[in-house]
Coordinates of C-alpha atoms and ligand atoms in Angstrom, one line a residue:
M1 CA -0.4 -0.2 -0.1
R2 CA 1.5 3.6 -0.3
P3 CA 2.5 5.7 2.4
L4 CA 0.1 6.6 4.3
R5 CA -0.3 9.8 7.1
I6 CA -0.9 8.4 10.9
L7 CA -1.8 10.8 13.4
F8 CA -1.5 8.5 16.3
V9 CA -3.3 10.1 20.1
S10 CA -2.2 8.3 23.2
S11 CA -2.4 8.6 26.6
E12 CA 0.9 5.8 27.0
V13 CA 3.2 5.8 25.0
A14 CA 6.8 3.7 26.3
P15 CA 9.2 5.0 27.4
F16 CA 7.9 8.7 28.1
A17 CA 4.9 7.0 30.2
K18 CA 3.8 3.8 30.8
T19 CA 1.0 2.5 33.6
G20 CA 0.6 -0.5 30.9
G21 CA 0.5 -2.8 27.9
L22 CA -1.1 0.5 26.6
G23 CA 1.9 2.3 27.0
D24 CA 3.6 -0.9 25.0
V25 CA 1.4 -0.3 22.6
G26 CA 1.8 3.3 22.0
A27 CA 4.6 2.8 21.9
A28 CA 4.9 -0.4 18.7
L29 CA 3.0 0.6 17.3
P30 CA 3.7 3.4 15.8
R31 CA 7.4 2.4 15.2
A32 CA 6.4 -1.0 13.4
L33 CA 4.1 1.4 10.9
R34 CA 7.0 3.7 10.1
A35 CA 9.5 0.8 10.3
A36 CA 6.6 -0.5 7.5
G37 CA 7.1 2.9 5.5
H38 CA 4.0 5.4 6.8
D39 CA 4.0 8.7 8.2
V40 CA 3.8 8.8 11.6
R41 CA 3.6 11.7 14.1
V42 CA 2.5 10.7 18.3
V43 CA 0.9 13.1 19.8
L44 CA 1.1 12.8 24.3
P45 CA 0.9 14.7 27.0
F46 CA 4.3 16.5 28.3
Y47 CA 3.1 14.4 32.0
A48 CA 5.7 15.8 35.2
R49 CA 7.3 12.3 34.6
V50 CA 7.8 12.6 31.1
A51 CA 9.2 16.0 32.3
E52 CA 11.5 14.3 35.3
G53 CA 11.9 12.0 32.8
G54 CA 15.4 13.7 30.6
H55 CA 14.4 13.1 27.7
E56 CA 15.4 14.9 24.0
V57 CA 12.6 17.5 23.4
R58 CA 12.8 21.4 22.2
P59 CA 10.6 24.2 21.8
T60 CA 8.2 24.2 18.4
W61 CA 6.2 26.6 17.5
G62 CA 4.5 29.6 20.6
A63 CA 2.0 29.2 23.0
L64 CA -1.1 27.9 21.3
E65 CA -4.9 29.5 23.2
H66 CA -7.4 26.7 23.5
Q67 CA -10.9 27.4 25.6
L68 CA -12.8 24.4 26.8
G69 CA -15.9 26.5 27.7
P70 CA -15.3 28.4 30.6
H71 CA -11.8 27.4 30.8
R72 CA -9.2 29.5 29.1
L73 CA -6.3 26.6 28.0
S74 CA -2.6 27.8 27.5
F75 CA -0.6 24.8 25.9
T76 CA 3.1 24.5 24.3
T77 CA 4.2 22.0 22.0
L78 CA 7.4 20.4 22.9
E79 CA 9.1 17.6 20.0
G80 CA 11.0 14.4 20.2
T81 CA 11.5 11.6 18.7
L82 CA 10.2 8.4 19.6
P83 CA 13.5 6.4 20.5
G84 CA 15.4 3.8 17.6
T85 CA 13.5 6.1 15.2
D86 CA 12.3 8.3 13.1
V87 CA 8.6 9.5 14.2
P88 CA 8.5 12.7 15.6
V89 CA 6.2 12.9 18.8
Y90 CA 4.4 15.7 20.3
F91 CA 4.3 16.8 23.5
V92 CA 1.5 18.8 25.5
H93 CA 3.3 20.9 27.4
C94 CA 0.3 22.3 30.3
P95 CA 1.5 22.2 32.8
R96 CA -2.3 23.1 35.1
L97 CA -3.2 19.9 33.6
Y98 CA 0.2 18.1 33.1
M99 CA 1.9 18.5 35.9
R100 CA 1.1 15.8 38.2
P101 CA 2.1 12.9 40.3
S102 CA 0.3 10.4 38.4
I103 CA -0.4 10.0 34.9
Y104 CA -4.0 9.4 35.6
T105 CA -6.0 10.7 38.4
M106 CA -9.2 11.5 40.5
D107 CA -9.1 15.3 40.2
V108 CA -12.5 16.8 39.1
D109 CA -10.9 18.0 36.0
E110 CA -9.9 14.7 34.9
H111 CA -12.4 15.7 31.4
L112 CA -9.9 18.3 30.4
R113 CA -6.9 16.9 31.1
F114 CA -8.0 14.7 29.0
A115 CA -10.5 16.5 26.3
L116 CA -7.4 18.8 25.2
L117 CA -5.3 16.0 24.0
G118 CA -7.9 15.6 21.0
W119 CA -8.2 18.8 20.4
A120 CA -4.2 19.7 20.7
A121 CA -3.7 16.0 18.6
L122 CA -5.4 18.4 15.6
R123 CA -5.0 22.0 17.0
I124 CA -0.5 20.2 16.3
A125 CA -1.3 18.7 12.7
Q126 CA -2.9 22.1 12.1
Q127 CA 0.1 23.6 12.7
L128 CA 2.0 21.5 10.5
R129 CA -0.4 21.3 7.7
F130 CA -0.5 17.6 8.4
A131 CA -3.1 15.6 6.6
P132 CA -3.5 12.5 7.9
D133 CA -4.8 9.8 5.8
I134 CA -6.1 8.1 9.1
A135 CA -5.8 9.2 13.2
H136 CA -5.6 6.7 15.1
V137 CA -6.1 7.4 18.8
N138 CA -6.6 4.6 21.3
D139 CA -9.0 4.0 24.3
W140 CA -11.2 7.5 26.6
Q141 CA -8.9 9.8 27.3
S142 CA -9.1 10.6 22.9
A143 CA -12.5 8.7 22.0
L144 CA -14.0 12.2 20.9
V145 CA -11.5 12.9 18.5
P146 CA -13.3 11.0 15.7
L147 CA -16.8 13.7 17.5
T148 CA -14.8 16.5 16.2
L149 CA -13.4 15.7 12.7
R150 CA -17.1 14.7 12.2
S151 CA -18.8 18.6 13.7
V152 CA -17.0 21.7 15.0
L153 CA -14.2 21.3 13.0
A154 CA -15.7 19.6 9.5
W155 CA -15.3 23.0 7.8
D156 CA -11.9 22.2 8.1
R157 CA -10.4 20.4 4.5
L158 CA -7.0 19.9 6.3
F159 CA -9.4 16.8 7.9
E160 CA -11.4 16.0 4.6
R161 CA -9.4 13.1 3.5
T162 CA -9.1 12.0 7.1
R163 CA -11.0 9.0 8.6
T164 CA -11.0 7.3 12.3
V165 CA -9.7 4.1 13.6
L166 CA -10.1 3.8 17.5
T167 CA -8.6 1.0 19.8
L168 CA -9.8 -0.5 22.1
H169 CA -7.3 -1.1 24.6
N170 CA -9.7 -2.0 28.0
V171 CA -13.1 -1.6 28.2
G172 CA -13.5 -1.5 31.4
H173 CA -12.1 2.2 31.4
Q174 CA -14.5 4.0 29.7
G175 CA -14.1 7.8 30.8
T176 CA -18.1 8.3 32.4
F177 CA -19.2 12.5 33.8
G178 CA -21.4 14.3 34.7
A179 CA -23.4 15.2 31.5
H180 CA -22.8 18.6 32.8
V181 CA -19.6 18.3 31.7
L182 CA -20.4 18.8 28.3
S183 CA -20.2 22.7 28.1
E184 CA -16.6 22.0 29.1
L185 CA -15.3 19.8 26.0
G186 CA -15.0 22.4 22.9
L187 CA -18.0 20.8 21.9
E188 CA -20.7 22.7 22.4
A189 CA -21.7 23.3 19.2
A190 CA -21.7 19.2 18.5
R191 CA -24.2 19.0 21.5
G192 CA -26.8 16.7 19.1
M193 CA -24.3 14.6 18.8
F194 CA -23.6 13.0 22.3
H195 CA -26.2 10.1 23.2
Q196 CA -28.8 12.1 23.8
D197 CA -30.1 9.2 26.5
E198 CA -27.3 9.2 27.8
L199 CA -27.3 13.0 29.1
G200 CA -30.7 12.9 29.8
A201 CA -29.6 10.0 32.2
G202 CA -26.5 12.6 33.6
R203 CA -23.7 10.4 31.9
L204 CA -21.1 11.6 29.1
S205 CA -18.9 8.6 28.4
F206 CA -16.4 10.0 26.1
L207 CA -14.8 5.9 25.1
L208 CA -19.2 5.3 23.8
H209 CA -18.9 8.3 21.2
G210 CA -15.3 7.5 20.3
I211 CA -17.7 4.2 19.2
L212 CA -19.7 6.2 18.0
Y213 CA -18.0 7.6 15.5
A214 CA -14.9 6.3 15.0
N215 CA -15.0 4.9 10.8
A216 CA -14.3 1.5 12.2
I217 CA -12.8 -0.3 15.6
T218 CA -10.0 -2.9 16.4
T219 CA -9.4 -4.1 20.0
V220 CA -6.5 -5.7 21.2
S221 CA -7.0 -9.8 20.0
P222 CA -9.8 -12.2 18.1
T223 CA -11.0 -12.9 21.1
Y224 CA -11.8 -9.9 23.5
A225 CA -13.7 -8.5 20.2
R226 CA -15.7 -11.1 21.0
E227 CA -15.8 -11.0 24.1
I228 CA -17.2 -7.4 24.2
T229 CA -19.9 -8.4 22.2
T230 CA -21.1 -9.4 24.8
P231 CA -23.9 -8.9 28.1
E232 CA -21.2 -10.4 30.5
Q233 CA -17.7 -8.3 28.9
G234 CA -19.0 -5.1 27.3
V235 CA -19.2 -3.6 30.5
G236 CA -22.3 -1.3 28.8
L237 CA -21.3 -1.5 25.4
D238 CA -21.7 -4.6 24.3
G239 CA -25.5 -3.5 22.4
Y240 CA -22.9 0.0 20.8
L241 CA -20.4 -3.0 20.0
R242 CA -22.3 -5.7 17.6
G243 CA -24.2 -2.0 15.9
R244 CA -21.0 -1.4 15.0
A245 CA -20.1 -5.2 13.8
D246 CA -19.1 -4.8 10.7
V247 CA -16.2 -2.3 11.4
L248 CA -15.4 -4.0 14.3
F249 CA -12.0 -6.2 13.9
G250 CA -9.7 -7.8 16.6
I251 CA -5.7 -7.5 16.1
L252 CA -3.7 -8.8 18.8
N253 CA -0.9 -7.1 20.0
G254 CA 2.9 -8.3 19.2
I255 CA 6.3 -7.9 21.2
D256 CA 8.4 -5.2 20.8
G257 CA 11.8 -7.6 19.9
R258 CA 14.1 -4.1 20.5
E259 CA 13.0 -4.2 24.2
W260 CA 11.2 -7.7 25.1
S261 CA 13.7 -10.6 23.7
P262 CA 16.4 -12.6 25.4
T263 CA 18.8 -12.4 22.4
H264 CA 18.9 -8.5 23.2
D265 CA 17.0 -7.7 26.7
P266 CA 18.6 -4.9 27.1
Y267 CA 17.8 -5.1 31.0
L268 CA 19.4 -8.9 31.5
P269 CA 22.7 -9.4 33.3
H270 CA 22.8 -12.1 30.9
R271 CA 21.1 -13.7 27.3
Y272 CA 19.7 -15.7 25.5
T273 CA 18.2 -18.3 23.2
A274 CA 15.8 -21.7 23.2
D275 CA 19.1 -23.2 22.1
D276 CA 21.5 -22.3 25.0
L277 CA 18.6 -21.6 28.4
S278 CA 22.6 -21.6 30.2
G279 CA 21.8 -17.4 30.7
K280 CA 18.0 -18.3 31.2
A281 CA 20.0 -19.8 34.2
R282 CA 22.3 -16.9 35.6
C283 CA 19.4 -14.7 35.3
A284 CA 17.4 -16.3 37.1
E285 CA 21.1 -16.6 40.2
E286 CA 20.4 -13.0 39.5
L287 CA 17.1 -12.6 41.2
S288 CA 17.6 -14.9 43.3
R289 CA 20.6 -11.9 44.9
R290 CA 18.5 -9.4 43.8
V291 CA 14.5 -10.2 45.6
R292 CA 16.7 -12.0 48.5
L293 CA 15.3 -15.7 48.2
P294 CA 18.1 -18.2 48.4
H295 CA 19.2 -19.5 45.4
R296 CA 17.7 -22.7 44.8
P297 CA 18.3 -24.5 40.8
G298 CA 15.9 -27.3 40.6
I299 CA 12.5 -25.8 42.5
P300 CA 10.0 -24.4 40.7
R301 CA 9.9 -20.4 40.9
I302 CA 7.0 -19.4 39.7
G303 CA 6.9 -14.6 38.1
M304 CA 4.1 -12.3 38.1
V305 CA 4.5 -8.8 37.4
S306 CA 1.3 -7.4 37.2
R307 CA -0.6 -3.8 38.0
L308 CA -2.2 -5.1 41.0
T309 CA -6.4 -4.4 40.2
W310 CA -9.5 -6.6 40.3
Q311 CA -9.5 -7.2 36.6
K312 CA -6.1 -9.0 37.5
G313 CA -7.8 -12.4 39.3
L314 CA -5.7 -11.3 42.1
D315 CA -8.8 -12.7 44.4
L316 CA -7.9 -16.6 43.1
C317 CA -4.4 -15.7 45.0
F318 CA -6.4 -16.0 48.6
E319 CA -7.0 -19.0 49.0
V320 CA -4.8 -20.2 45.2
L321 CA -1.3 -19.2 46.5
P322 CA -1.3 -20.8 50.9
W323 CA -2.7 -24.0 49.1
L324 CA 0.3 -23.7 47.2
L325 CA 3.0 -23.5 48.6
A326 CA 1.8 -26.3 51.0
R327 CA 1.1 -28.5 48.9
H328 CA 4.1 -27.7 46.8
D329 CA 7.6 -27.0 47.3
A330 CA 8.0 -23.9 44.8
Q331 CA 9.0 -20.5 45.1
L332 CA 7.3 -16.8 43.7
V333 CA 8.4 -13.6 43.1
V334 CA 5.8 -11.0 42.4
L335 CA 5.8 -7.2 40.7
G336 CA 3.2 -5.2 41.1
S337 CA 1.5 -2.4 42.6
G338 CA -2.3 -1.4 42.7
E339 CA -5.0 -2.3 45.3
R340 CA -4.4 -2.0 48.7
K341 CA -6.2 -5.8 49.7
Y342 CA -4.0 -7.5 47.1
E343 CA -0.5 -5.8 47.7
D344 CA -1.4 -5.9 52.0
F345 CA -1.8 -10.3 50.4
F346 CA 1.6 -10.0 48.6
A347 CA 3.1 -8.5 51.6
R348 CA 1.6 -10.9 54.5
L349 CA 2.5 -14.1 52.5
A350 CA 7.0 -12.9 51.6
H351 CA 6.7 -11.5 55.2
L352 CA 5.1 -15.7 56.2
A353 CA 7.3 -17.4 54.3
P354 CA 10.5 -15.4 53.6
D355 CA 12.7 -17.6 52.4
R356 CA 9.7 -18.9 49.6
V357 CA 8.6 -15.5 49.0
A358 CA 9.7 -12.6 47.5
F359 CA 7.3 -9.4 46.9
A360 CA 7.9 -6.0 45.4
N361 CA 5.6 -3.1 45.6
T362 CA 7.1 -1.2 43.3
F363 CA 6.8 -0.1 39.4
S364 CA 10.6 -1.4 37.9
E365 CA 11.4 -1.7 34.7
P366 CA 14.6 -4.0 34.8
L367 CA 13.1 -6.2 37.0
A368 CA 10.1 -7.1 34.7
H369 CA 12.6 -8.0 33.0
L370 CA 14.1 -10.2 35.6
I371 CA 11.1 -11.9 36.9
E372 CA 10.3 -12.3 33.2
A373 CA 14.1 -14.8 32.1
G374 CA 14.9 -16.0 36.2
S375 CA 11.4 -17.3 36.7
D376 CA 10.5 -20.8 35.0
M377 CA 6.9 -20.3 35.3
F378 CA 4.7 -17.9 35.3
L379 CA 1.2 -15.7 36.3
M380 CA -1.6 -14.5 34.9
P381 CA -4.8 -15.8 36.2
S382 CA -6.7 -12.8 34.6
R383 CA -10.8 -12.8 35.0
Y384 CA -10.5 -10.4 32.1
E385 CA -7.7 -9.7 29.0
P386 CA -8.0 -7.6 26.5
C387 CA -4.8 -8.6 25.0
G388 CA -2.4 -9.3 28.1
L389 CA 2.0 -8.9 27.0
N390 CA 3.2 -10.3 30.1
Q391 CA 2.1 -13.6 29.0
M392 CA 4.3 -13.4 25.6
Y393 CA 6.7 -12.0 27.6
S394 CA 7.0 -15.3 29.0
L395 CA 6.8 -17.1 26.1
A396 CA 9.2 -15.7 24.6
Y397 CA 11.5 -16.1 27.7
G398 CA 10.9 -19.9 27.9
T399 CA 7.9 -19.0 30.9
P400 CA 5.5 -20.8 30.1
P401 CA 2.6 -19.6 31.3
I402 CA -0.3 -20.9 33.8
V403 CA -3.0 -18.3 32.9
H404 CA -6.9 -18.1 32.6
R405 CA -8.5 -19.2 29.0
T406 CA -9.8 -15.5 28.6
G407 CA -9.0 -12.5 25.3
G408 CA -5.4 -12.5 24.8
L409 CA -4.9 -15.1 26.8
A410 CA -7.1 -17.4 25.1
D411 CA -5.5 -16.6 21.8
T412 CA -1.9 -17.2 22.9
V413 CA -1.6 -19.7 25.1
Q414 CA -2.1 -23.4 24.6
H415 CA -2.8 -26.0 27.2
F416 CA 0.2 -28.4 26.9
D417 CA 0.4 -31.4 26.6
R418 CA 2.1 -33.7 27.7
R419 CA 0.8 -36.6 25.4
T420 CA 2.0 -34.6 21.8
G421 CA 4.2 -32.5 23.2
R422 CA 1.5 -29.1 22.0
G423 CA 1.4 -26.3 23.2
N424 CA 2.4 -23.8 25.4
G425 CA 1.6 -23.0 28.6
F426 CA -1.3 -23.7 31.1
A427 CA -4.6 -22.7 30.8
F428 CA -8.2 -22.4 32.9
E429 CA -11.3 -22.5 31.9
H430 CA -13.3 -21.4 34.8
F431 CA -12.3 -18.7 35.8
D432 CA -11.9 -20.4 40.0
A433 CA -10.0 -21.6 42.8
R434 CA -10.2 -25.0 41.4
G435 CA -9.4 -24.2 38.0
L436 CA -6.4 -22.1 39.2
A437 CA -4.8 -25.1 41.1
W438 CA -5.6 -27.3 39.1
A439 CA -3.7 -25.6 35.9
L440 CA -0.7 -24.6 38.7
D441 CA -1.1 -29.0 40.0
Q442 CA -0.4 -29.3 35.8
A443 CA 2.5 -27.0 35.7
L444 CA 4.6 -28.1 38.9
S445 CA 3.7 -31.9 38.1
T446 CA 5.5 -31.5 34.2
Y447 CA 8.5 -29.2 35.6
D448 CA 9.4 -32.7 37.4
D449 CA 9.7 -33.9 33.8
P450 CA 12.5 -32.4 32.2
T451 CA 11.9 -34.0 29.3
A452 CA 8.3 -32.4 28.5
W453 CA 9.2 -29.4 29.9
R454 CA 11.9 -29.0 28.0
R455 CA 9.4 -29.4 24.8
L456 CA 7.2 -26.8 26.6
V457 CA 10.0 -24.2 27.4
D458 CA 11.2 -25.0 23.8
N459 CA 7.5 -24.7 21.7
G460 CA 6.8 -21.5 23.0
M461 CA 10.8 -19.7 22.4
R462 CA 10.1 -20.8 18.7
E463 CA 6.7 -18.7 18.3
D464 CA 6.7 -14.8 16.5
F465 CA 4.4 -12.5 18.6
T466 CA 6.6 -9.8 16.9
W467 CA 4.8 -6.8 15.1
D468 CA 6.7 -6.7 12.6
R469 CA 3.4 -9.6 11.2
R470 CA 0.2 -7.7 12.9
V471 CA 1.2 -4.8 10.9
A472 CA -0.8 -5.9 8.0
E473 CA -3.6 -7.1 9.8
Y474 CA -3.2 -2.6 11.3
E475 CA -2.4 -2.1 7.3
A476 CA -5.6 -4.0 6.4
V477 CA -8.2 -2.4 8.8
Y478 CA -6.6 1.5 6.9
A479 CA -7.1 -0.1 4.1
K480 CA -10.5 -0.4 4.5
L481 CA -10.8 3.1 5.0
V482 CA -8.8 4.3 2.2
P483 CA -9.2 2.0 -0.3
E484 CA -7.3 4.5 -2.9
A485 CA -3.9 3.7 -0.5
A486 CA -4.3 -0.3 -1.0
R487 CA -2.6 -1.4 -3.7
Ligands
ADP501 P1 -2.5 -4.6 30.9 O1 -2.5 -3.1 30.0 O2 -3.5 -4.3 31.6 O3 -1.7 -3.8 32.1 P2 -0.9 -5.9 29.9 O4 0.4 -7.8 30.3 O5 -1.2 -6.0 28.3 O6 -1.9 -5.5 30.8 O7 0.8 -5.4 30.3 C1 1.1 -5.5 31.5 C2 2.6 -4.2 30.9 O8 2.7 -3.6 32.2 C3 4.0 -4.8 30.7 O9 4.7 -4.6 29.7 C4 4.4 -5.6 32.0 O10 5.6 -5.5 31.9 C5 4.4 -3.8 32.8 N1 3.9 -3.5 34.0 C6 2.7 -3.7 34.8 N2 3.7 -3.0 35.7 C7 4.8 -3.9 36.5 C8 5.6 -3.1 37.3 N3 4.8 -2.9 38.4 N4 6.9 -2.6 37.4 C9 7.2 -2.7 35.9 N5 5.8 -3.2 34.9 C10 5.0 -3.2 34.9

């Protein structure tokens, strides 16, 4: 296809700002699109943590003013580059909104923070005279862009040919505010395009309006694309998503082989390949040192790296992990932060069994990489999982994942069958403690059979989860919207 001009808007782009998978995808997808020849421009807020990260940025044009209802906001644009590429990243620098300790807040002006992001992306395109073929927006934070282009910016010839794609990374987060925020989005003139029943009920959801007005919608795995059209998993949006089923596509995320491959990983003290796992054993040793666990080769070590939230299925751990530790000689290394009750649980477990359980209650990129490399298996019992990246990292790192068969986990993890030697991990069907206990038992008994385990590890490490394959699927979606480009 001919190279497209793509305006890519995301509230997270690693390494600048990341709280989870969106950050990884927000960097990897633009990088992969650029490698495929497209002209990609990324827009992201200049959060306090970006400022503190010491990234190289330079000022561009002067301040732009933007009126959101009664709020007169002024922002400047800083330009940087996506590492390893020549993709320009435009940071929206509005200290009043973004200089806060965290990326997302519960503050009363959260709607303003991301209404401005969408607007700023379009203002920046205007400033650059950059006429996008595709405005690719992500999650609720930039979901008002399609409606904006169809309404109050419909006059601008620059966007005449622009088609919009909304990627849903997690429909559990919808950006729902009180209906009163409508007068603070800069979209008062488009009042009639907002869902009137929702407004009548006193609500305004950013994500819903993205779903209603984007030209195409993608989500991050084929299974999740089906799941979100059901009442059980649509979190109230299933009806709208069924209504748009003809333009809803499930495309699995990839993993970025520059960062997440045991042969290239810049964070690992020792690198390794599927043919020679000696570096993995040395990483395990280093991990023991780092988290202060006795190093006991041959004893299975289960790793976890996760936001500690309801979505991640951690409630099952309350019952199952103490049982597991009583029944099996195994170690557990957990990295994560989030809800208090989960943090307390893992802290207690580590306190009760200090030579078997380590809990790092923080966010640490280097430790996340070391856990993937230095564990024998990886636990991810998510209640729901749009795609999930960690299970793919685990597969690549020879650390078979133990997962609940849902969303992207169902698309990437096949239960290992010792008879046929097929499969790359362990997956339980029903989300309950018995299911998880069963999968853990299966994993630990397979671990006791070194030939079977080697085969299992090998199956995962030889799979290709890189973005190169996924990009063609995004291009196919773009080509549906810009048919003249598909040649
Ligand atoms: P989600 O986007 O729901 O958080 P994913 O599995 O798609 O789940 O992506 C999670 C990403 O965030 C992975 O790159 C993972 O390594 C990272 N991550 C999560 N928690 C931590 C943490 N405490 N420290 C470092 N990285 C983390």
